[in-house]
Amino acid sequence: MNLLINNIIILSTLLITTVACDNSTGKKENSNSIKKENKVTIPSFNSDSAYYYIKRQIDFGPRVPNMSSHKQCAKYLTETLNRFSDTVYIQETTATAFDGTNLNLINIIGSFNPENRNRILLAAHWDTRPFADKDPNPDNFYTPIDGANDGASGVAVLLEIARLLSKTHIEIGVDIILFDGEDYGVHSKHENKYKDDTWALGSQYWSKNPHISNYNARFGILLDMVGAYEATFKHEGYSMYYAPNIVRKVWETARHSGFEDYFINRKGGFIMDDHYYINKYRNIPTINIIHQEASTEHGFFKYWHTTEDTIDKICKNTLNAVGQTVVNIIFQE
Ligand code: AHN
Ligand code: ZN
């Protein structure tokens, strides 16, 4: 029964692989080549490009499930990942929200070297919150948000990484998963605001029904709110519980790359997010790079779940710190 609902479309196959192996020198490289490269140059993350990918998402309007702007953005993300990766999978499903709304969700997955069993999973949520329930103005409590930071920033960093990977030959398998329905969690003014499992609906579905049965990866990295000015990333609770070695590895790499002002070696809170379900249901040790700060009531960045989560709050240096750190992780594996 599940398989009928689990509507997976494989967009491109091996044909794309050969084309995607064009490297930056313009020479065609055979993916079956036994010649080993001994010098690997780590590509430079381009934060202008990542910023542009945020702008493109914002321009569709709020990416709230069931809205036309959501559908249009899904098409854009699918086409973009299809240009950069070897294979794109679209996973469509429906889920019931906390208020009974039936949501049409789309998880979008771009895979590099799909045949390699040695893989890394990178993820972010692409949907945006349907209501600004943390807005200082109560008139906005039911207004959808732009989600420049909360949503678009993580996706943009992953699209830029996909672009870089399309120009570089790598051996390792990489899956970029854009989850839907992360931010439809229970409204803070709702009668039952501590209802379980109302967040991260797309990743709950994927974790129980991965795009490839028995899907596995060595580890996973989730990006959430990675674009604000003066962002601070602390050791998130579930990440430390399920994947302490990955947290240490990533924070260490960030420090060696010169980003210790962003990646702080301090304990953060436990955040219910996509990585929780990947750990719980798929047993893939997955961490969350998420902006947490002590100065706000909710512990997130100042404009979290407000109508002010807009592109003017995005800082290219922050995008670069996160993007280059993740690129360095991929290339040191
Ligand atoms: C909770 O507030 C329970 N989780 C936050 C996860 C989240 C929302 N990330 C972005 N938006
Ligand atoms: Zn959110």
Tab-separated table of C-alpha atoms and ligand atoms in Angstrom:
chain	number	residue	atom	x	y	z
A	1	MET	CA	0.000	0.000	0.000
A	2	ASN	CA	2.756	2.375	0.963
A	3	LEU	CA	4.447	1.870	-2.371
A	4	LEU	CA	1.417	3.221	-4.208
A	5	ILE	CA	1.498	6.440	-2.236
A	6	ASN	CA	5.251	6.593	-2.375
A	7	ASN	CA	5.332	8.120	-5.821
A	8	ILE	CA	8.982	8.248	-6.832
A	9	ILE	CA	10.014	9.569	-10.189
A	10	ILE	CA	13.585	9.075	-11.323
A	11	LEU	CA	14.279	12.027	-13.571
A	12	SER	CA	17.600	11.279	-15.104
A	13	THR	CA	19.895	8.334	-15.231
A	14	LEU	CA	23.279	7.358	-16.596
A	15	LEU	CA	23.079	9.640	-19.598
A	16	ILE	CA	23.398	12.643	-17.333
A	17	THR	CA	26.345	11.018	-15.536
A	18	THR	CA	28.554	11.232	-18.606
A	19	VAL	CA	27.641	14.830	-19.299
A	20	ALA	CA	28.099	15.796	-15.664
A	21	CYS	CA	31.658	14.495	-15.753
A	22	ASP	CA	32.831	17.466	-17.764
A	23	ASN	CA	35.446	18.973	-15.502
A	24	SER	CA	36.501	22.580	-15.208
A	25	THR	CA	39.393	22.196	-17.660
A	26	GLY	CA	36.901	21.271	-20.332
A	27	LYS	CA	38.376	17.773	-20.734
A	28	LYS	CA	35.958	14.868	-20.769
A	29	GLU	CA	36.719	12.474	-17.974
A	30	ASN	CA	35.646	8.863	-18.078
A	31	SER	CA	33.931	7.936	-14.824
A	32	ASN	CA	35.283	4.377	-15.176
A	33	SER	CA	38.843	5.641	-15.414
A	34	ILE	CA	41.264	3.831	-13.134
A	35	LYS	CA	43.650	6.784	-13.169
A	36	LYS	CA	43.734	8.150	-9.661
A	37	GLU	CA	44.133	11.848	-9.150
A	38	ASN	CA	46.699	12.539	-6.478
A	39	LYS	CA	46.057	16.258	-6.214
A	40	VAL	CA	42.564	17.170	-5.150
A	41	THR	CA	41.805	20.853	-5.172
A	42	ILE	CA	39.010	21.737	-2.830
A	43	PRO	CA	36.559	24.045	-4.595
A	44	SER	CA	35.797	27.492	-3.179
A	45	PHE	CA	32.262	28.052	-1.967
A	46	ASN	CA	30.730	31.055	-3.750
A	47	SER	CA	28.478	32.983	-1.373
A	48	ASP	CA	27.224	35.317	-4.139
A	49	SER	CA	25.886	32.249	-5.876
A	50	ALA	CA	24.295	30.954	-2.660
A	51	TYR	CA	22.732	34.372	-2.048
A	52	TYR	CA	21.255	34.266	-5.540
A	53	TYR	CA	19.701	30.856	-4.786
A	54	ILE	CA	18.022	32.388	-1.723
A	55	LYS	CA	16.656	35.230	-3.847
A	56	ARG	CA	15.280	32.799	-6.424
A	57	GLN	CA	13.346	30.870	-3.751
A	58	ILE	CA	12.001	34.031	-2.054
A	59	ASP	CA	10.783	35.367	-5.407
A	60	PHE	CA	8.229	32.536	-5.648
A	61	GLY	CA	6.581	33.776	-2.456
A	62	PRO	CA	6.002	31.647	0.661
A	63	ARG	CA	6.764	27.956	0.027
A	64	VAL	CA	3.825	26.760	2.079
A	65	PRO	CA	2.471	23.302	1.136
A	66	ASN	CA	-0.675	23.415	-1.047
A	67	MET	CA	0.097	26.959	-2.310
A	68	SER	CA	0.933	27.509	-5.990
A	69	SER	CA	4.202	29.271	-5.032
A	70	HIS	CA	5.199	26.026	-3.278
A	71	LYS	CA	4.579	23.989	-6.417
A	72	GLN	CA	6.456	26.462	-8.608
A	73	CYS	CA	9.442	26.448	-6.276
A	74	ALA	CA	9.468	22.637	-6.260
A	75	LYS	CA	9.778	22.733	-10.042
A	76	TYR	CA	12.662	25.202	-9.828
A	77	LEU	CA	14.507	23.145	-7.195
A	78	THR	CA	14.003	19.925	-9.165
A	79	GLU	CA	15.285	21.484	-12.387
A	80	THR	CA	18.253	23.049	-10.624
A	81	LEU	CA	19.289	19.831	-8.883
A	82	ASN	CA	18.752	17.987	-12.154
A	83	ARG	CA	21.289	20.255	-13.857
A	84	PHE	CA	23.931	19.582	-11.202
A	85	SER	CA	23.513	16.032	-9.916
A	86	ASP	CA	23.562	12.594	-11.547
A	87	THR	CA	20.075	11.506	-10.532
A	88	VAL	CA	17.094	13.354	-9.099
A	89	TYR	CA	14.328	11.633	-7.175
A	90	ILE	CA	11.014	13.286	-6.409
A	91	GLN	CA	9.097	11.797	-3.541
A	92	GLU	CA	5.495	12.925	-3.273
A	93	THR	CA	3.275	12.114	-0.340
A	94	THR	CA	0.442	13.481	1.747
A	95	ALA	CA	0.487	14.141	5.473
A	96	THR	CA	-2.032	15.421	7.983
A	97	ALA	CA	-1.044	18.622	9.770
A	98	PHE	CA	-1.723	19.346	13.473
A	99	ASP	CA	-4.948	21.176	12.500
A	100	GLY	CA	-6.202	18.395	10.224
A	101	THR	CA	-5.110	20.032	6.954
A	102	ASN	CA	-4.159	17.512	4.287
A	103	LEU	CA	-0.743	18.572	2.972
A	104	ASN	CA	0.738	17.658	-0.395
A	105	LEU	CA	4.435	17.253	0.289
A	106	ILE	CA	7.373	16.909	-2.080
A	107	ASN	CA	10.815	15.741	-0.954
A	108	ILE	CA	13.445	16.424	-3.610
A	109	ILE	CA	16.661	14.392	-3.702
A	110	GLY	CA	19.743	15.006	-5.843
A	111	SER	CA	22.333	12.207	-5.866
A	112	PHE	CA	25.986	12.207	-6.919
A	113	ASN	CA	27.632	8.861	-7.727
A	114	PRO	CA	24.435	6.933	-6.921
A	115	GLU	CA	26.211	3.597	-7.391
A	116	ASN	CA	28.722	4.173	-4.582
A	117	ARG	CA	27.762	2.567	-1.276
A	118	ASN	CA	30.062	4.986	0.560
A	119	ARG	CA	27.799	8.011	0.976
A	120	ILE	CA	27.224	11.295	2.799
A	121	LEU	CA	23.769	12.774	3.306
A	122	LEU	CA	23.225	16.551	3.252
A	123	ALA	CA	19.808	17.996	4.007
A	124	ALA	CA	17.737	21.135	4.557
A	125	HIS	CA	14.032	21.930	4.560
A	126	TRP	CA	12.685	23.886	1.590
A	127	ASP	CA	9.182	24.676	2.858
A	128	THR	CA	8.391	27.801	4.880
A	129	ARG	CA	6.234	28.385	7.924
A	130	PRO	CA	2.574	29.138	7.092
A	131	PHE	CA	2.239	31.538	10.020
A	132	ALA	CA	4.438	34.149	11.693
A	133	ASP	CA	3.354	33.069	15.174
A	134	LYS	CA	6.415	34.682	16.813
A	135	ASP	CA	5.828	38.072	15.203
A	136	PRO	CA	5.777	41.065	17.567
A	137	ASN	CA	2.557	42.155	15.823
A	138	PRO	CA	-0.414	39.802	16.566
A	139	ASP	CA	-1.981	40.842	13.221
A	140	ASN	CA	0.742	38.728	11.594
A	141	PHE	CA	0.198	35.569	13.658
A	142	TYR	CA	-1.432	33.860	10.655
A	143	THR	CA	0.660	35.423	7.863
A	144	PRO	CA	3.054	33.132	5.946
A	145	ILE	CA	6.742	34.055	6.129
A	146	ASP	CA	9.415	34.670	3.466
A	147	GLY	CA	11.769	32.264	5.219
A	148	ALA	CA	14.966	33.779	3.806
A	149	ASN	CA	16.912	32.293	6.696
A	150	ASP	CA	14.435	29.669	7.929
A	151	GLY	CA	14.284	27.472	4.885
A	152	ALA	CA	15.898	29.203	1.925
A	153	SER	CA	19.409	29.605	3.413
A	154	GLY	CA	20.043	25.885	3.975
A	155	VAL	CA	18.665	24.988	0.547
A	156	ALA	CA	20.782	27.692	-1.094
A	157	VAL	CA	24.000	26.440	0.520
A	158	LEU	CA	23.186	22.916	-0.697
A	159	LEU	CA	22.413	24.106	-4.251
A	160	GLU	CA	25.759	25.898	-4.349
A	161	ILE	CA	27.490	22.734	-3.123
A	162	ALA	CA	25.655	20.805	-5.857
A	163	ARG	CA	26.919	23.304	-8.429
A	164	LEU	CA	30.494	22.863	-7.196
A	165	LEU	CA	30.212	19.062	-7.199
A	166	SER	CA	28.965	19.144	-10.801
A	167	LYS	CA	32.279	20.720	-11.822
A	168	THR	CA	34.555	18.476	-9.758
A	169	HIS	CA	35.222	14.769	-9.915
A	170	ILE	CA	34.557	13.057	-6.607
A	171	GLU	CA	34.509	9.371	-5.716
A	172	ILE	CA	32.251	9.465	-2.707
A	173	GLY	CA	28.462	9.343	-3.016
A	174	VAL	CA	26.576	12.445	-1.918
A	175	ASP	CA	22.813	12.836	-1.508
A	176	ILE	CA	21.273	16.268	-1.174
A	177	ILE	CA	17.816	15.940	0.322
A	178	LEU	CA	15.438	18.901	0.364
A	179	PHE	CA	12.702	18.049	2.850
A	180	ASP	CA	9.198	19.417	2.680
A	181	GLY	CA	6.758	20.057	5.525
A	182	GLU	CA	9.338	20.749	8.222
A	183	ASP	CA	7.812	24.032	9.331
A	184	TYR	CA	4.102	23.138	9.561
A	185	GLY	CA	4.499	22.369	13.282
A	186	VAL	CA	1.764	23.219	15.746
A	187	HIS	CA	0.880	26.934	15.969
A	188	SER	CA	2.057	28.400	19.278
A	189	LYS	CA	-1.449	29.767	19.907
A	190	HIS	CA	-3.061	26.359	19.308
A	191	GLU	CA	-4.846	24.669	22.213
A	192	ASN	CA	-2.550	21.647	22.096
A	193	LYS	CA	0.817	23.254	21.543
A	194	TYR	CA	2.885	20.330	22.837
A	195	LYS	CA	1.498	17.819	20.358
A	196	ASP	CA	4.238	15.350	19.294
A	197	ASP	CA	5.531	14.833	15.774
A	198	THR	CA	3.850	17.843	14.152
A	199	TRP	CA	7.163	19.210	12.827
A	200	ALA	CA	9.358	17.694	10.113
A	201	LEU	CA	6.578	15.860	8.279
A	202	GLY	CA	8.569	15.335	5.065
A	203	SER	CA	11.581	13.875	6.833
A	204	GLN	CA	9.381	11.651	8.999
A	205	TYR	CA	7.957	10.198	5.804
A	206	TRP	CA	11.346	9.841	4.072
A	207	SER	CA	12.955	8.278	7.154
A	208	LYS	CA	10.302	5.531	7.149
A	209	ASN	CA	10.142	5.328	3.316
A	210	PRO	CA	13.539	6.305	1.872
A	211	HIS	CA	13.764	6.949	-1.892
A	212	ILE	CA	15.867	3.784	-2.132
A	213	SER	CA	14.909	0.873	0.101
A	214	ASN	CA	17.644	0.106	2.636
A	215	TYR	CA	19.190	3.504	1.924
A	216	ASN	CA	22.203	4.148	4.113
A	217	ALA	CA	24.902	6.782	4.539
A	218	ARG	CA	27.977	7.070	6.747
A	219	PHE	CA	26.601	10.234	8.330
A	220	GLY	CA	24.310	13.153	7.663
A	221	ILE	CA	24.470	16.943	8.036
A	222	LEU	CA	21.318	19.038	8.285
A	223	LEU	CA	21.469	22.794	7.672
A	224	ASP	CA	18.814	24.971	9.294
A	225	MET	CA	18.968	28.763	9.504
A	226	VAL	CA	22.525	29.155	8.267
A	227	GLY	CA	22.392	32.666	6.781
A	228	ALA	CA	21.840	35.319	9.457
A	229	TYR	CA	24.344	38.011	10.457
A	230	GLU	CA	26.520	36.955	13.399
A	231	ALA	CA	25.074	33.456	13.458
A	232	THR	CA	26.314	31.092	16.137
A	233	PHE	CA	26.199	27.318	15.774
A	234	LYS	CA	26.424	25.357	19.011
A	235	HIS	CA	26.457	21.613	19.713
A	236	GLU	CA	22.743	20.822	19.321
A	237	GLY	CA	21.409	18.270	21.823
A	238	TYR	CA	20.147	15.445	19.581
A	239	SER	CA	23.252	15.786	17.390
A	240	MET	CA	25.419	15.211	20.475
A	241	TYR	CA	23.225	12.325	21.628
A	242	TYR	CA	23.178	10.472	18.277
A	243	ALA	CA	26.336	11.648	16.477
A	244	PRO	CA	28.904	13.249	18.844
A	245	ASN	CA	31.861	12.274	16.635
A	246	ILE	CA	30.338	13.982	13.611
A	247	VAL	CA	29.736	17.147	15.657
A	248	ARG	CA	33.379	17.114	16.773
A	249	LYS	CA	34.625	16.485	13.231
A	250	VAL	CA	32.575	19.313	11.716
A	251	TRP	CA	33.374	21.871	14.439
A	252	GLU	CA	37.062	20.922	14.208
A	253	THR	CA	37.029	21.357	10.424
A	254	ALA	CA	35.287	24.721	10.816
A	255	ARG	CA	37.985	25.853	13.253
A	256	HIS	CA	40.785	24.772	10.903
A	257	SER	CA	39.032	26.635	8.089
A	258	GLY	CA	38.972	29.858	10.133
A	259	PHE	CA	35.285	29.858	11.109
A	260	GLU	CA	35.573	29.396	14.864
A	261	ASP	CA	33.590	32.614	15.438
A	262	TYR	CA	30.538	30.887	13.970
A	263	PHE	CA	31.065	27.310	15.149
A	264	ILE	CA	31.148	27.675	18.924
A	265	ASN	CA	32.286	24.775	21.088
A	266	ARG	CA	29.407	25.055	23.519
A	267	LYS	CA	26.319	23.056	24.328
A	268	GLY	CA	23.120	24.127	22.580
A	269	GLY	CA	19.525	23.073	23.204
A	270	PHE	CA	17.670	20.001	21.898
A	271	ILE	CA	15.863	20.997	18.691
A	272	MET	CA	13.089	18.912	17.171
A	273	ASP	CA	14.088	18.962	13.520
A	274	ASP	CA	14.571	16.748	10.434
A	275	HIS	CA	17.774	15.184	11.799
A	276	TYR	CA	15.897	13.765	14.817
A	277	TYR	CA	13.813	11.439	12.606
A	278	ILE	CA	16.761	10.468	10.386
A	279	ASN	CA	18.581	9.354	13.537
A	280	LYS	CA	15.545	7.726	15.106
A	281	TYR	CA	14.073	5.847	12.129
A	282	ARG	CA	17.052	5.400	9.757
A	283	ASN	CA	19.880	5.115	12.281
A	284	ILE	CA	22.107	7.386	10.214
A	285	PRO	CA	24.161	9.536	12.609
A	286	THR	CA	23.011	12.998	11.581
A	287	ILE	CA	23.839	16.393	13.035
A	288	ASN	CA	22.068	19.724	12.822
A	289	ILE	CA	23.980	22.907	12.056
A	290	ILE	CA	21.393	25.328	13.388
A	291	HIS	CA	21.682	28.927	14.561
A	292	GLN	CA	21.010	29.112	18.298
A	293	GLU	CA	21.505	32.098	20.534
A	294	ALA	CA	20.842	32.765	24.185
A	295	SER	CA	19.723	36.377	23.770
A	296	THR	CA	16.225	35.592	22.409
A	297	GLU	CA	13.250	34.134	24.264
A	298	HIS	CA	12.908	31.187	21.893
A	299	GLY	CA	16.671	30.603	21.519
A	300	PHE	CA	16.787	31.102	17.736
A	301	PHE	CA	17.735	34.116	15.600
A	302	LYS	CA	15.874	37.327	16.270
A	303	TYR	CA	13.480	37.169	13.296
A	304	TRP	CA	12.541	33.483	13.702
A	305	HIS	CA	8.935	32.819	12.597
A	306	THR	CA	8.266	36.501	11.985
A	307	THR	CA	7.442	38.422	8.814
A	308	GLU	CA	10.941	39.937	9.136
A	309	ASP	CA	12.747	36.754	8.102
A	310	THR	CA	13.596	38.476	4.815
A	311	ILE	CA	16.589	38.613	2.474
A	312	ASP	CA	18.052	41.794	4.014
A	313	LYS	CA	18.800	39.674	7.118
A	314	ILE	CA	21.072	37.389	5.089
A	315	CYS	CA	24.855	37.662	5.445
A	316	LYS	CA	27.111	36.231	2.750
A	317	ASN	CA	29.957	35.646	5.230
A	318	THR	CA	27.743	33.339	7.264
A	319	LEU	CA	26.691	31.414	4.148
A	320	ASN	CA	30.365	31.092	3.267
A	321	ALA	CA	31.386	29.850	6.733
A	322	VAL	CA	28.817	27.045	6.615
A	323	GLY	CA	29.162	26.259	2.910
A	324	GLN	CA	32.973	26.093	2.889
A	325	THR	CA	33.005	23.994	6.056
A	326	VAL	CA	30.647	21.429	4.513
A	327	VAL	CA	32.652	21.430	1.255
A	328	ASN	CA	35.840	20.803	3.254
A	329	ILE	CA	34.148	17.926	5.075
A	330	ILE	CA	33.103	16.310	1.777
A	331	PHE	CA	36.612	16.610	0.342
A	332	GLN	CA	38.362	15.247	3.391
A	333	GLU	CA	36.209	12.074	3.401
B	1	AHN	C1	10.670	23.477	17.278
B	1	AHN	O1	10.506	24.641	17.529
B	1	AHN	C2	9.961	22.387	17.991
B	1	AHN	N1	11.490	23.090	16.310
B	1	AHN	C3	12.185	24.045	15.511
B	1	AHN	C4	12.573	23.445	14.235
B	1	AHN	C5	12.553	24.492	13.214
B	1	AHN	C6	11.526	25.309	12.935
B	1	AHN	N2	13.531	24.798	12.431
B	1	AHN	C7	13.153	25.766	11.664
B	1	AHN	N3	11.942	26.094	11.939
B	2	ZN	ZN	10.855	27.441	11.163
